[in-house]
One Martini backbone bead per residue (centre of mass of N, CA, C, O) as a GRO file, in nm:
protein
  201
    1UNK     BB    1  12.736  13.503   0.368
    2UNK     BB    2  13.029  13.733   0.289
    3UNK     BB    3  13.312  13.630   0.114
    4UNK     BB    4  13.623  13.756   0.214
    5UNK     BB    5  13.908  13.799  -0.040
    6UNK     BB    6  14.226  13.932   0.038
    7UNK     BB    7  14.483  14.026  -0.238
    8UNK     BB    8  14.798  14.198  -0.167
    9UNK     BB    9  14.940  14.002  -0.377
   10UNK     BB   10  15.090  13.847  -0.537
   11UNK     BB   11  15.088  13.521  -0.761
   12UNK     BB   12  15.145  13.309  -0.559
   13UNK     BB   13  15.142  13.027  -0.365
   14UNK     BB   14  14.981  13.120  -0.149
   15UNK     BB   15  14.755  13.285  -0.366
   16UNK     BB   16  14.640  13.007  -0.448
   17UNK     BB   17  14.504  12.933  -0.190
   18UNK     BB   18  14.306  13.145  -0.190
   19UNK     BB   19  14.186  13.079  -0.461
   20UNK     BB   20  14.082  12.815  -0.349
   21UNK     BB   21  13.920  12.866  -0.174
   22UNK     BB   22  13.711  13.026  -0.325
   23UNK     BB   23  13.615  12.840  -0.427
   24UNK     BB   24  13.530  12.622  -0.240
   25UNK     BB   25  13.301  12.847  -0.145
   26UNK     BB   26  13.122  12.866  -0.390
   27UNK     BB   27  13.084  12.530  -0.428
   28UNK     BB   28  12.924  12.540  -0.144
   29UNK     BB   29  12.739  12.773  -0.227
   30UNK     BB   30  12.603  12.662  -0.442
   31UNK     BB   31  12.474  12.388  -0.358
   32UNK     BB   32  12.283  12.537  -0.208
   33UNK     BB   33  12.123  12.771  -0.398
   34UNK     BB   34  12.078  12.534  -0.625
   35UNK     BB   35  11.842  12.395  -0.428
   36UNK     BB   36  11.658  12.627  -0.432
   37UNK     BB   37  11.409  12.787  -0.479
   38UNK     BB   38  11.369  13.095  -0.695
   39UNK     BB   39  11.172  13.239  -0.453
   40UNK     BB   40  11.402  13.251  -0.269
   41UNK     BB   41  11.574  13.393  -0.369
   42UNK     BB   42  11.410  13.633  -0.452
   43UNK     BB   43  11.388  13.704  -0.159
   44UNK     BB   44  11.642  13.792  -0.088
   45UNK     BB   45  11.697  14.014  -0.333
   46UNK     BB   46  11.478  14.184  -0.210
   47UNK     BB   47  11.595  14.229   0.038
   48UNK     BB   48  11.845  14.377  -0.068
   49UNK     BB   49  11.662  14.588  -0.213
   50UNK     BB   50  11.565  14.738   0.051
   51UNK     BB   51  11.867  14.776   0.205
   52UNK     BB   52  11.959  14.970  -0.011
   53UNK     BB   53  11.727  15.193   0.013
   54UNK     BB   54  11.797  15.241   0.311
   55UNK     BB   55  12.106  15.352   0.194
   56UNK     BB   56  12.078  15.512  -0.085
   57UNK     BB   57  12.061  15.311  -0.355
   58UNK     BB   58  11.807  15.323  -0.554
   59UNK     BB   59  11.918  15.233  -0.796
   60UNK     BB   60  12.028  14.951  -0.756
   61UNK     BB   61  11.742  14.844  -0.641
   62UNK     BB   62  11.598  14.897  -0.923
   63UNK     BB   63  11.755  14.655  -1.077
   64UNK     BB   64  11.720  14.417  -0.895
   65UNK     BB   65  11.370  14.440  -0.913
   66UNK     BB   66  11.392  14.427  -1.231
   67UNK     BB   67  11.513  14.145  -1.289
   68UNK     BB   68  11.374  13.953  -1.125
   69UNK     BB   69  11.100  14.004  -1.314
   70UNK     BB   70  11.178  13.756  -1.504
   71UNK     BB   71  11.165  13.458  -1.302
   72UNK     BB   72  10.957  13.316  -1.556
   73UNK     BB   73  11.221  13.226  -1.751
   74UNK     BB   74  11.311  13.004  -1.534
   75UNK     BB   75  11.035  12.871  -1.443
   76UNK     BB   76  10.971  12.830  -1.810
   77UNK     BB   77  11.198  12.580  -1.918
   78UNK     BB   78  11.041  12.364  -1.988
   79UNK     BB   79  11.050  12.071  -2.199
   80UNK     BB   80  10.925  11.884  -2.473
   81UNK     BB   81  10.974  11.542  -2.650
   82UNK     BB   82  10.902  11.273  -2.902
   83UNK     BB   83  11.081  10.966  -2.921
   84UNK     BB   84  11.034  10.647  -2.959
   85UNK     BB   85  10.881  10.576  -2.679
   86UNK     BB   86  10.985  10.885  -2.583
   87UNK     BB   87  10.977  11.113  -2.301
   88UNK     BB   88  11.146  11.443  -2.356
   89UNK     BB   89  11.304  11.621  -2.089
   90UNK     BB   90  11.420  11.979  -2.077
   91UNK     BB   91  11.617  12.096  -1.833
   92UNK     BB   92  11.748  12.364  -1.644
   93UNK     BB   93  12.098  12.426  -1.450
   94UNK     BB   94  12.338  12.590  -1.315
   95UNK     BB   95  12.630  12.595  -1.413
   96UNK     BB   96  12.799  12.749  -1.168
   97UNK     BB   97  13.066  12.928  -1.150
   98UNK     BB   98  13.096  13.318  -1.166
   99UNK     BB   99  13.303  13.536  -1.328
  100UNK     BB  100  13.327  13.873  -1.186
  101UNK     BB  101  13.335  14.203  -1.384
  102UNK     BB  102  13.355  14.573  -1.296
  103UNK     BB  103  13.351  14.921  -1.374
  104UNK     BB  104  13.062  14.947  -1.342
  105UNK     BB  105  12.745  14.923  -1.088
  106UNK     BB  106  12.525  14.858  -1.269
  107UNK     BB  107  12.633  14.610  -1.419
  108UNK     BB  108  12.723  14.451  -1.145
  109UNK     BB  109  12.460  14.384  -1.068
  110UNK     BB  110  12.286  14.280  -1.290
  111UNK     BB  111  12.485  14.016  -1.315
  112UNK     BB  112  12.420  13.933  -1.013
  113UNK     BB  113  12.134  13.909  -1.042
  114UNK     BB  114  12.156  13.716  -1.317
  115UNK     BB  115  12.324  13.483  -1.147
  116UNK     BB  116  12.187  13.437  -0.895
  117UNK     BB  117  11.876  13.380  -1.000
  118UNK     BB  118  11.953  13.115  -1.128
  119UNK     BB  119  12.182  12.971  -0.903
  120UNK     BB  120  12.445  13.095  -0.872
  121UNK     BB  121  12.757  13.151  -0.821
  122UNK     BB  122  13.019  13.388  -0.699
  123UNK     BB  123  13.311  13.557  -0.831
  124UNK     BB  124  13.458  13.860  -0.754
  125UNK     BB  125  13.690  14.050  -0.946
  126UNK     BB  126  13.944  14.331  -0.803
  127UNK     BB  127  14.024  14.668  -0.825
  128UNK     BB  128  14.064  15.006  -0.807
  129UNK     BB  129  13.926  15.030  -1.129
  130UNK     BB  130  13.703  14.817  -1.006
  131UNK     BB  131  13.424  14.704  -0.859
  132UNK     BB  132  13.326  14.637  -0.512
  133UNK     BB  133  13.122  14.437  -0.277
  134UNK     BB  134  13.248  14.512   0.014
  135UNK     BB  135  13.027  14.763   0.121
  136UNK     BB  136  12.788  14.511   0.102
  137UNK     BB  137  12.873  14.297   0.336
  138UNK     BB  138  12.608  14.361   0.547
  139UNK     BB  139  12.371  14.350   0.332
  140UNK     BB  140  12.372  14.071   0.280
  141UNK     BB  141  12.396  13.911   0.554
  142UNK     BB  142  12.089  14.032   0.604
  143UNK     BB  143  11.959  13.892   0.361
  144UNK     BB  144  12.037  13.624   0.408
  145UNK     BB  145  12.272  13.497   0.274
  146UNK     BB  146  12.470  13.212   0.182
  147UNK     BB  147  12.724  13.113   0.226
  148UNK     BB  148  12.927  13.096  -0.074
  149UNK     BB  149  12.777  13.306  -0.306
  150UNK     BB  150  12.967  13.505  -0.255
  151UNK     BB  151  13.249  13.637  -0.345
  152UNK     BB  152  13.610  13.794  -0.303
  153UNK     BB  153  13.880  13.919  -0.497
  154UNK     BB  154  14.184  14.078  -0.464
  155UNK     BB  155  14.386  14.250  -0.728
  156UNK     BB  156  14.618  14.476  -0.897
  157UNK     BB  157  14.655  14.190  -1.096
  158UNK     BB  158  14.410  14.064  -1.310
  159UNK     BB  159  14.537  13.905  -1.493
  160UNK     BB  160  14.606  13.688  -1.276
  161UNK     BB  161  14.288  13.625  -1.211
  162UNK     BB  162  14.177  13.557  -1.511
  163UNK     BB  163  14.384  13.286  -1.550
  164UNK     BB  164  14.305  13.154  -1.293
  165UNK     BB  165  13.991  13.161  -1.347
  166UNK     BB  166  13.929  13.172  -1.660
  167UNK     BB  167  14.191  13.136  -1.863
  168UNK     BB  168  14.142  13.419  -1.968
  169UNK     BB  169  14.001  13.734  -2.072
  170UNK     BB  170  13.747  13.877  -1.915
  171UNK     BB  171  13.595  13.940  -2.171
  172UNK     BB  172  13.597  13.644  -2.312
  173UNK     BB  173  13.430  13.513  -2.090
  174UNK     BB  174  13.204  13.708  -2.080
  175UNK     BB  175  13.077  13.637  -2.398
  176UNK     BB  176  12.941  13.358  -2.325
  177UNK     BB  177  12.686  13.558  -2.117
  178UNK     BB  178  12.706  13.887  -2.212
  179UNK     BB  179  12.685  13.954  -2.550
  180UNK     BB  180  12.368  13.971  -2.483
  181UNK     BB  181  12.053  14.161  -2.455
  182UNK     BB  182  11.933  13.887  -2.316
  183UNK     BB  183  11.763  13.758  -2.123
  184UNK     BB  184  11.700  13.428  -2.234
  185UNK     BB  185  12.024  13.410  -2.360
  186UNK     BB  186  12.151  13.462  -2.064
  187UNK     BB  187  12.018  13.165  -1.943
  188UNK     BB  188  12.168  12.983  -2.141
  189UNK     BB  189  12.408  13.054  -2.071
  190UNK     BB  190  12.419  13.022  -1.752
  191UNK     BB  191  12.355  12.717  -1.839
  192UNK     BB  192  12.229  12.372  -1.839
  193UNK     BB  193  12.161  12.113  -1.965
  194UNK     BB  194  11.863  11.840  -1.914
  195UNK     BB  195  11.810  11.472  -1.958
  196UNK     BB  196  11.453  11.324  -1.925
  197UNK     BB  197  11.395  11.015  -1.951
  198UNK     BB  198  11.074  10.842  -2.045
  199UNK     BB  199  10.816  10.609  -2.108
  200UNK     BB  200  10.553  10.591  -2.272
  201UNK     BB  201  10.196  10.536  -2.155
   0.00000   0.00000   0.00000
């Protein structure tokens, strides 16, 4: 489900709850999401990508088949090396939430879809300048989507919601992410490494 919060005030007492709210919807889609199996992920938005041509979206469409297509990047991430009587195991895990805005819409499905697909949860954050994914909330929940993977944030003030969001702005923070147009190092900033340490047999 298309988890829609829109914000028609400043960023007062209210709008901070809102905010929470927003994140708590994202932090409980990420559990779902993030422990989906890679396939599963990719088949929700291969079925978003036929509900998109199906409606006319045929570029946004193509964006989205053509990216899933890289998903052998994230499933052939684990690495191995030895040291000292241990095999050391490198696997990466999704991120957590990630925050996004943009002003063109074909590069925000692109990095919505390199976000998905890798297993993160996602907030936009948009204003009457920047794309909204709100026009999309029905074909989201068709190609059953789960609820709190996708939320949408609104508010004529972006400055204050990418200061309460993302603590900086948004350009800098998505520099972290997407400064690189490459899909492998794309993978690697949206992730977290994790090892798994166990005793050479």
């Amino acid at each position: 489900m298309f988890n829609k919060i829109y914000i028609q005030f400043s960023l007062t007492y209210y709008c901070s709850k809102d905010v929470n709210k927003c994140i708590n919807s994202a932090e409980k889609g990420f559990k779902i999401w993030s422990t989906k199996p890679i396939t599963f992920r990719v088949q929700i938005l291969s079925k978003f990508a036929s509900i998109l041509r199906c409606n006319g979206k045929s570029i946004l469409a193509d964006i989205i088949s053509t990216d899933i297509k890289f998903s052998y990047i994230y499933q052939n991430s684990l690495s191995c090396s030895q040291s000292g009587g241990l095999e050391i195991t490198t696997i990466r895990n999704p991120k957590g939430i990630i925050i996004l805005k943009a002003e063109n819409e074909t590069v925000l499905f692109r990095q919505l879809t390199q976000i998905l697909t890798i297993g993160n949860s996602v907030i936009v954050i948009c204003n009457t300048n920047s794309c909204s994914l709100a026009p999309y909330c029905n074909m989201f929940s068709a190609s059953a989507m789960p609820s709190g993977v996708i939320n949408l944030l609104s508010n004529e003030d972006l400055n204050k919601l990418e200061l309460a969001l993302c603590g900086m702005s948004y350009e800098s923070y998505a520099e972290q992410f997407f400064s690189e147009n490459n899909m492998e190092k794309i993978y690697i900033n949206l992730t977290i490494p994790k090892q798994i340490i166990l005793p050479l047999k």
